Coordinates of C-alpha atoms and ligand atoms in Angstrom, one line a residue:
X12 CA -10.2 -22.9 -2.7
X13 CA -12.7 -24.3 -5.2
X14 CA -12.9 -21.7 -8.1
X15 CA -16.1 -20.2 -8.9
X16 CA -17.9 -20.2 -12.1
X17 CA -17.4 -16.7 -13.4
X18 CA -18.5 -15.6 -16.7
X19 CA -19.1 -11.7 -16.6
X20 CA -17.5 -9.2 -14.5
X21 CA -18.9 -5.9 -13.8
X22 CA -16.5 -3.4 -12.6
X23 CA -17.6 0.1 -11.5
X24 CA -15.9 3.3 -9.5
X25 CA -17.7 4.7 -6.7
X26 CA -17.2 7.5 -3.9
X27 CA -14.5 10.6 -4.6
X28 CA -12.6 9.8 -7.8
X29 CA -9.0 9.4 -7.6
X30 CA -6.0 9.6 -10.5
X31 CA -5.1 5.8 -11.4
X32 CA -8.8 4.5 -11.1
X33 CA -8.8 4.7 -15.1
X34 CA -5.6 2.6 -14.9
X35 CA -7.5 0.1 -12.6
X36 CA -10.4 -0.1 -14.9
X37 CA -8.2 -1.1 -17.6
X38 CA -6.5 -3.5 -16.0
X39 CA -9.8 -5.2 -14.9
X40 CA -11.1 -5.0 -18.3
X41 CA -7.9 -6.4 -20.0
X42 CA -7.4 -9.0 -17.3
X43 CA -10.8 -10.2 -17.6
X44 CA -10.7 -10.4 -21.4
X45 CA -7.3 -12.3 -20.9
X46 CA -8.9 -14.8 -19.1
X47 CA -11.4 -14.8 -22.0
X48 CA -14.3 -13.5 -19.6
X49 CA -16.8 -10.8 -20.7
X50 CA -16.5 -7.5 -19.0
X51 CA -19.2 -4.6 -18.3
X52 CA -18.6 -1.3 -17.2
X53 CA -21.3 0.0 -14.7
X54 CA -21.5 4.0 -14.7
X55 CA -22.0 6.2 -12.0
X56 CA -21.4 3.2 -9.4
X57 CA -24.2 2.2 -7.4
X58 CA -26.4 4.6 -8.6
X59 CA -25.9 3.4 -12.2
X60 CA -26.4 -0.1 -11.2
X61 CA -29.7 0.7 -9.8
X62 CA -30.4 2.7 -13.0
X63 CA -29.4 0.2 -15.3
X64 CA -26.9 2.1 -16.8
X65 CA -24.4 -0.7 -17.7
X66 CA -22.1 -0.8 -21.0
X67 CA -20.1 -3.7 -22.2
X68 CA -16.3 -3.0 -22.4
X69 CA -13.5 -4.4 -24.7
X70 CA -9.8 -4.3 -24.8
X71 CA -10.1 -1.2 -27.0
X72 CA -12.9 0.9 -24.8
X73 CA -9.7 1.1 -22.4
X74 CA -7.5 2.2 -24.7
X75 CA -5.9 5.8 -24.1
X76 CA -7.0 6.1 -20.4
X77 CA -4.1 5.0 -18.4
X78 CA -2.6 8.5 -18.2
X79 CA -6.0 10.3 -17.6
X80 CA -7.3 11.3 -14.2
X81 CA -10.9 11.0 -13.2
X82 CA -12.8 7.7 -14.2
X83 CA -14.3 7.1 -17.6
X84 CA -17.0 5.3 -15.9
X85 CA -17.9 8.4 -13.4
X86 CA -18.5 8.1 -9.9
X87 CA -21.2 9.1 -7.3
X88 CA -22.3 8.7 -3.8
X89 CA -25.2 6.6 -3.6
X90 CA -28.2 6.8 -0.7
X91 CA -30.5 4.5 -2.8
X92 CA -28.0 1.8 -2.6
X93 CA -28.4 2.0 1.3
X94 CA -31.8 0.7 1.1
X95 CA -32.9 -2.7 0.5
X96 CA -35.1 -1.8 -2.5
X97 CA -32.2 -0.1 -4.1
X98 CA -30.1 -3.3 -3.8
X99 CA -32.6 -5.6 -5.1
X100 CA -33.2 -3.2 -8.0
X101 CA -29.4 -3.2 -8.7
X102 CA -29.4 -7.2 -8.8
X103 CA -32.4 -7.1 -10.9
X104 CA -30.1 -5.0 -13.3
X105 CA -27.1 -7.1 -13.1
X106 CA -29.0 -10.3 -13.6
X107 CA -30.6 -8.8 -17.0
X108 CA -26.5 -8.6 -18.2
X109 CA -25.6 -12.1 -16.6
X110 CA -23.3 -10.4 -14.5
X111 CA -22.1 -12.9 -11.9
X112 CA -19.1 -11.4 -10.3
X113 CA -18.2 -7.3 -9.5
X114 CA -14.7 -5.3 -8.9
X115 CA -15.6 -1.9 -7.0
X116 CA -13.0 0.6 -7.2
X117 CA -13.5 3.0 -4.7
X118 CA -13.1 3.7 -0.6
X119 CA -14.4 2.5 2.6
X120 CA -18.2 3.7 1.8
X121 CA -18.0 1.5 -1.6
X122 CA -16.7 -1.6 0.9
X123 CA -19.6 -1.4 2.9
X124 CA -22.0 -1.4 0.2
X125 CA -20.1 -4.3 -1.8
X126 CA -20.4 -6.1 1.4
X127 CA -23.9 -5.8 2.4
X128 CA -24.7 -6.6 -1.1
X129 CA -22.5 -9.9 -1.1
X130 CA -24.3 -10.8 2.1
X131 CA -27.7 -10.3 0.7
X132 CA -27.2 -11.9 -2.7
X133 CA -23.6 -13.9 -2.7
X134 CA -22.4 -12.2 -5.9
X135 CA -18.5 -12.7 -5.6
X136 CA -16.9 -9.5 -4.8
X137 CA -13.6 -7.9 -4.7
X138 CA -12.6 -4.0 -3.8
X139 CA -9.8 -2.1 -5.1
X140 CA -9.1 0.5 -2.7
X141 CA -9.1 3.7 -4.8
X142 CA -9.0 6.9 -2.7
X143 CA -6.4 10.2 -2.3
X144 CA -6.8 10.0 1.2
X145 CA -5.0 6.9 1.9
X146 CA -6.9 5.6 4.7
X147 CA -8.1 2.4 4.1
X148 CA -6.7 -0.4 6.7
X149 CA -5.2 -3.5 4.9
X150 CA -3.0 -1.8 2.5
X151 CA 0.1 0.1 2.8
X152 CA -1.1 2.5 -0.4
X153 CA -4.6 3.5 -2.0
X154 CA -4.6 4.2 -5.6
X155 CA -4.3 8.2 -5.9
X156 CA -2.6 9.1 -3.1
X157 CA 0.6 9.2 -4.1
X158 CA -0.4 11.5 -7.3
X159 CA -2.4 13.6 -4.8
X160 CA 0.5 14.1 -2.3
X161 CA 2.9 15.0 -5.3
X162 CA 0.3 17.6 -6.3
X163 CA 0.3 19.0 -3.1
X164 CA 3.9 19.3 -2.7
X165 CA 4.3 20.8 -6.2
X166 CA 1.8 23.7 -5.0
X167 CA 3.8 23.9 -1.6
X168 CA 6.8 24.7 -3.3
X169 CA 5.0 27.3 -5.9
X170 CA 3.6 28.9 -2.5
X171 CA 7.0 28.8 -1.0
X172 CA 8.7 30.8 -3.4
X173 CA 6.0 33.5 -2.9
X174 CA 6.1 33.1 1.2
X175 CA 9.8 33.6 1.0
X176 CA 9.6 36.6 -1.2
X177 CA 7.5 38.8 1.2
X178 CA 8.4 36.9 4.5
X179 CA 4.8 35.5 5.0
X180 CA 3.1 32.7 6.8
X181 CA 0.8 30.4 4.9
X182 CA -1.5 28.1 6.0
X183 CA -2.2 25.5 3.2
X184 CA -4.9 23.4 3.7
X185 CA -5.0 20.0 1.7
X186 CA -7.7 17.1 1.5
X187 CA -7.9 14.4 4.2
X188 CA -11.4 14.7 6.0
X189 CA -10.3 11.9 8.7
X190 CA -6.8 10.9 7.5
X191 CA -3.9 13.2 7.6
X192 CA -1.5 11.3 5.2
X193 CA -1.5 13.9 2.2
X194 CA -1.1 16.6 5.1
X195 CA 2.0 14.9 6.7
X196 CA 3.9 13.4 3.8
X197 CA 3.5 16.5 1.7
X198 CA 4.5 18.8 4.8
X199 CA 7.6 16.5 5.2
X200 CA 8.4 16.8 1.2
X201 CA 7.5 20.3 1.3
X202 CA 9.8 21.3 4.5
X203 CA 6.8 22.8 6.5
X204 CA 7.2 24.2 9.6
X205 CA 4.2 22.6 11.3
X206 CA 1.6 19.9 10.2
X207 CA -1.8 19.6 11.5
X208 CA -3.6 16.1 11.1
X209 CA -6.9 14.7 12.6
X210 CA -5.1 11.8 14.3
X211 CA -2.6 14.1 16.2
X212 CA -3.6 15.8 19.4
X213 CA -1.9 19.3 19.1
X214 CA -3.2 22.2 20.7
X215 CA -3.3 25.5 19.3
X216 CA -0.8 26.9 22.0
X217 CA 1.8 24.3 20.9
X218 CA 1.1 25.3 17.2
X219 CA 1.5 29.0 18.1
X220 CA 4.9 28.1 20.2
X221 CA 6.1 26.4 16.9
X222 CA 5.6 29.5 15.0
X223 CA 7.2 32.0 17.6
X224 CA 10.4 29.6 17.7
X225 CA 10.4 29.8 14.0
X226 CA 10.4 33.3 14.1
X227 CA 13.2 33.6 17.0
X228 CA 15.2 31.0 14.8
X229 CA 15.2 33.7 12.0
X230 CA 13.1 31.8 9.6
X231 CA 12.0 34.6 7.0
X232 CA 8.7 32.4 6.0
X233 CA 7.0 29.5 7.4
X234 CA 4.4 26.8 5.7
X235 CA 2.0 25.2 7.9
X236 CA 0.0 22.4 6.4
X237 CA -3.4 21.8 7.7
X238 CA -5.2 18.5 7.0
X239 CA -8.9 19.1 6.1
X240 CA -10.0 17.4 8.8
X241 CA -7.9 19.1 11.6
X242 CA -9.6 19.2 14.9
X243 CA -8.2 22.5 15.8
X244 CA -9.7 24.4 13.3
X245 CA -9.6 24.6 9.4
X246 CA -6.7 27.0 7.8
X247 CA -8.6 30.1 7.4
X248 CA -9.6 29.4 11.6
X249 CA -5.8 28.9 12.5
X250 CA -4.8 31.9 10.7
X251 CA -7.5 33.8 12.2
X252 CA -6.3 32.7 15.6
X253 CA -3.0 33.6 14.8
X254 CA -3.6 37.2 13.7
X255 CA -5.6 37.6 16.9
X256 CA -2.7 36.7 19.2
X257 CA -0.1 38.8 17.6
X258 CA 0.5 41.3 14.6
X259 CA 4.2 40.0 14.1
X260 CA 3.0 37.5 11.2
X261 CA 2.0 38.7 8.0
X262 CA -0.8 35.7 7.2
X263 CA -2.1 34.1 4.3
X264 CA -4.1 31.2 3.6
X265 CA -4.3 28.6 0.2
X266 CA -6.9 25.9 0.1
X267 CA -5.9 23.4 -2.7
X268 CA -9.1 21.3 -2.5
X269 CA -10.2 19.3 -5.5
X270 CA -7.4 20.1 -7.2
X271 CA -5.4 17.4 -5.6
X272 CA -8.1 15.0 -7.3
X273 CA -7.2 15.7 -11.0
X274 CA -4.5 15.5 -13.3
X275 CA -2.3 12.4 -14.9
X276 CA -1.5 9.9 -12.5
X277 CA 2.0 9.3 -11.5
X278 CA 3.7 6.2 -12.6
X279 CA 3.2 4.6 -9.1
X280 CA -0.3 5.1 -9.2
X281 CA -0.5 3.7 -12.7
X282 CA 1.5 0.3 -11.6
X283 CA 0.0 0.0 -8.2
X284 CA -3.6 0.7 -10.2
X285 CA -2.7 -2.1 -12.8
X286 CA -1.4 -4.7 -10.3
X287 CA -4.6 -4.2 -8.4
X288 CA -6.7 -4.6 -11.4
X289 CA -5.1 -8.1 -12.6
X290 CA -4.9 -9.2 -8.9
X291 CA -8.9 -8.8 -8.4
X292 CA -9.6 -10.5 -11.7
X293 CA -7.3 -13.3 -11.1
X294 CA -8.7 -13.2 -7.2
X295 CA -12.1 -13.7 -8.4
X296 CA -11.1 -16.5 -11.0
X297 CA -9.4 -18.2 -8.0
X298 CA -12.5 -18.1 -5.8
X299 CA -11.5 -15.1 -3.5
X300 CA -14.4 -13.6 -2.5
X301 CA -15.6 -10.3 -0.2
X302 CA -12.4 -9.3 -0.1
X303 CA -10.3 -6.2 -0.7
X304 CA -7.1 -6.1 -2.6
X305 CA -4.2 -4.7 -0.6
X306 CA -0.5 -3.7 -1.3
X307 CA 1.6 -5.0 1.7
X308 CA 5.4 -5.1 1.9
X309 CA 5.2 -4.7 -1.9
X310 CA 3.4 -7.8 -2.4
X311 CA -0.6 -8.2 -3.5
X312 CA -2.7 -9.2 -0.6
X313 CA -6.5 -10.1 -0.3
X314 CA -8.2 -8.9 3.1
X315 CA -11.7 -10.4 3.8
X316 CA -14.1 -7.3 4.3
X317 CA -14.6 -7.9 7.8
X318 CA -10.9 -7.5 8.5
X319 CA -10.8 -3.9 7.5
X320 CA -13.9 -2.6 8.2
X321 CA -16.0 -1.7 11.2
X322 CA -13.7 1.3 12.6
X323 CA -10.4 0.0 11.5
X324 CA -7.9 2.6 10.3
X325 CA -4.9 2.8 8.3
X326 CA -3.0 4.4 11.0
X327 CA -0.3 7.1 10.8
X328 CA 3.3 6.3 10.7
X329 CA 4.5 7.6 14.1
X330 CA 7.9 7.9 13.0
X331 CA 7.1 10.2 10.1
X332 CA 5.4 12.4 12.6
X333 CA 8.5 12.5 14.8
X334 CA 10.7 12.9 11.9
X335 CA 8.8 15.9 10.6
X336 CA 9.4 17.7 14.3
X337 CA 13.0 17.1 14.2
X338 CA 13.2 18.6 10.4
X339 CA 11.5 21.5 11.2
X340 CA 13.6 23.1 13.7
Ligands
LIG3 O1 -12.1 10.9 0.5 C1 -11.5 11.6 -0.7 C2 -11.7 13.1 -0.6 O2 -11.2 13.6 -1.8 C3 -11.7 13.7 0.7 O3 -10.2 13.8 1.0 C4 -12.0 14.8 0.9 O4 -12.8 15.3 1.9 C5 -13.7 14.6 0.0 O5 -13.2 13.5 -0.8 C6 -14.3 15.7 -0.6 O6 -15.5 15.0 -1.1 P1 -16.3 15.7 -2.5 O7 -15.8 15.5 -3.7 O8 -17.8 15.2 -2.2 O9 -16.6 17.1 -1.9

């Protein structure tokens, strides 16, 4: 493919922050400078693009951030960028700085915005998948998912200590509005008796049966991991439903919430983010465009936006679900 003439790259983070986003920013900045391009940070995602919050970055601006969670560029969800006027203002601001290519780090909402922007203005664009949910089609892993899942597992281990001491049943709610990745894998790693995820149709009766069986199997305590996007009730609701059916269980609920979003990224997320950041810059300079970087079978790949949007999902691994069931007897 013919190389585009790119001289100034803008980088931003958008949507929910995820541990490892800083490592990705660092890689984009240093990768750009390595190839003698100028690089600008756009603060607060599309909101900052519209408001003109843009700063020049150097190799030293991104020192000492690889180990930090959150995002030094801040993040936001932008309604204004959904409007034609908002996008026109954003383009005006990019032009002021001469920014002629973009790297966005975020989730599917971020990609949709950038795809639209590309269609309107043709500015070379690449996205890096950064979300703890791991719900993006076209990549085996998103940045932040590994860290968030490890955080959830650590929390589950701690809860297990107290659950066991009191012979209690715990419902532990983890993040994932539409995706059960964190829930499923933290449930397997944390030894949960059941997992409730949005992708799997399980009825309350089936869940109750599993809990009864675990009582009969002499389990002293039980942990149920519930994804935020559960379709049969959140952790509090499920706890109430079980209590309404039987007084046998001593039930507690823990909602892990945003603590899953923070903290130092794992080695895996730092390396993944670094690889994706460099791949995004090299992709842009080689003429790849309107695409997302992904990792597939441990190789960097580029997916055209069209192929990963429009209702495409990163399907849950059925084999992991099957295994979770076997392991919980
Ligand atoms: O998309 C990432 C995510 O952490 C989801 O798992 C969660 O449902 C959502 O963001 C929470 O968003 P907010 O921080 O805006 O409440």
